[in-house]
Amino acid sequence: MHLIVETLFTVILVLYYLIESIVWTFLPNSWRYKDVQNQTVLITGAGSGLGRLLAFRFAKLGCATVLWDIDSKGNAKTAAEIKQRYNSECLTYTVDLSSKESIYETANKVKEDIGEINILINNAGIVTGKKFMECQDALIEKTFQVNTSAHFWTTKAFLPRMLKLNHGHIVNIASAAGLTGVTGLADYCASKFAVVGFTESLSMELTSLEKTGVKTTVVCPYYIDTGMFKGVKTKFPEILPIVTPEHAVDRMMDGILSNKSEVWIPRSLYVLLSVKGLLPTKCQALLSQFFGISNCMDEFVGRE
Ligand SMILES: NC(=O)c1ccc[n+]([C@@H]2O[C@H](COP(=O)([O-])OP(=O)(O)OC[C@H]3O[C@@H](n4cnc5c(N)ncnc54)[C@H](O)[C@@H]3O)[C@@H](O)[C@H]2O)c1
Ligand SMILES: *[C@@H]1O[C@H](CO)[C@@H](O)[C@H](O)[C@H]1NC(C)=O
Ligand SMILES: *[C@@H]1O[C@H](CO)[C@@H](O)[C@H](O)[C@H]1NC(C)=O
Ligand SMILES: *[C@@H]1O[C@H](CO)[C@@H](O)[C@H](O)[C@H]1NC(C)=O
């Protein structure tokens, strides 16, 4: 009897959530954006690309920004522009995200300088872009340190206070390569799958702790034209476009401000990857070749 009631209850809730999400799909998210004015946002990898653009967006919304990058010059440039354009509080820290000690030390400095962080954005990442057997061990280790482990240490440093207040947001920038394998990106894919798994688990843990005021978002973009993946080609730009950084950041901000747990860019990924999950392996391989995912890295150049 007990099980019957539980099953019924679950079925009804599943239907309710389905309808809720279908309704939200057709309404603009901007109606329910949360107010982030006066919040403190930390962004890693803020010295270029997406990190820099995200910093501008949050500064524009009235947030204090804390910028982390190993590239002090790029970071200083982001900060100078923020101060000039938005005249808002902005602190920069030179930090090597491949070093756990460096992360914890800098986190303590941040807490002394500006206090606690309300929104943490793990954005920094590096890519080798070589076939697995050609990747040097040291490069693979570095990738995992920057692309994966750094997320653990920054989260450990800033989550406790969010838990205490039951208020905050952790955003991890993963990749479409965190949802499906790609030739020539074995180490990258592994590091990004890890980020997706980490964020999903963390979100479940927060729910079971009843800390529903602390949100998580994992962002999975296909290629973005930031220079990081210079040289990559897409076969069907109508279906799988290489999006502009501006568009990617629009989607990211939309997802963050409406507390979405996942943001996939472009939206066609929702269709392509759901279909993939239903198909036999041979079809998956064939389609991956057809859509040019198997050889998209052939002309990869990357950052100089
Ligand atoms: N560009 C794309 O096509 C694409 C696609 C999917 C996911 N992503 C992800 O988006 C994120 C941002 O990408 P982007 O295109 O803006 O890259 P980017 O290369 O423009 O910026 C990365 C930033 O991280 C910093 N960084 C690198 N190593 C560091 C270290 N050890 N310590 C501190 N900072 C370090 C760099 O200095 C740089 O400022 C990355 O996580 C990337 O994996 C990008
Ligand atoms: C942000 O701070 C300003 C100045 O202290 C204050 O006037 C404003 O009401 C604050 N906004 C929010 C949403 O807390
Ligand atoms: C690390 O992350 C960046 C950005 O997400 C990605 O481009 C790069 O390929 C990743 N590196 C590895 C080794 O996973
Ligand atoms: C998003 O989460 C915050 C708490 O972090 C909450 O105050 C806000 O109402 C939520 N907004 C939406 C649209 O879910």
GROMACS .gro file of C-alpha atoms in nm, residues 41-45 51 54-55 58 117 119-124 154 169-173 252-253 256:
model
   25
   41VAL     CA    1   3.094   3.749  -0.803
   42LEU     CA    2   3.422   3.562  -0.847
   43ILE     CA    3   3.521   3.465  -1.201
   44THR     CA    4   3.823   3.248  -1.284
   45GLY     CA    5   3.994   3.297  -1.619
   51GLY     CA    6   3.552   3.514  -1.841
   54LEU     CA    7   3.095   3.750  -1.796
   55ALA     CA    8   3.275   3.998  -1.569
   58PHE     CA    9   2.790   4.114  -1.378
  117ILE     CA   10   3.157   3.536  -0.244
  119ILE     CA   11   2.838   3.373  -0.701
  120LEU     CA   12   3.136   3.159  -0.800
  121ILE     CA   13   3.207   3.108  -1.171
  122ASN     CA   14   3.464   2.839  -1.258
  123ASN     CA   15   3.550   2.937  -1.613
  124ALA     CA   16   3.927   2.902  -1.666
  154THR     CA   17   3.739   2.693  -0.528
  169HIS     CA   18   2.535   3.011  -0.678
  170ILE     CA   19   2.812   2.794  -0.821
  171VAL     CA   20   2.854   2.803  -1.197
  172ASN     CA   21   3.087   2.560  -1.376
  173ILE     CA   22   3.178   2.611  -1.739
  252MET     CA   23   2.493   3.184  -1.983
  253MET     CA   24   2.353   3.494  -1.811
  256ILE     CA   25   2.238   3.184  -1.427
   0.00000   0.00000   0.00000
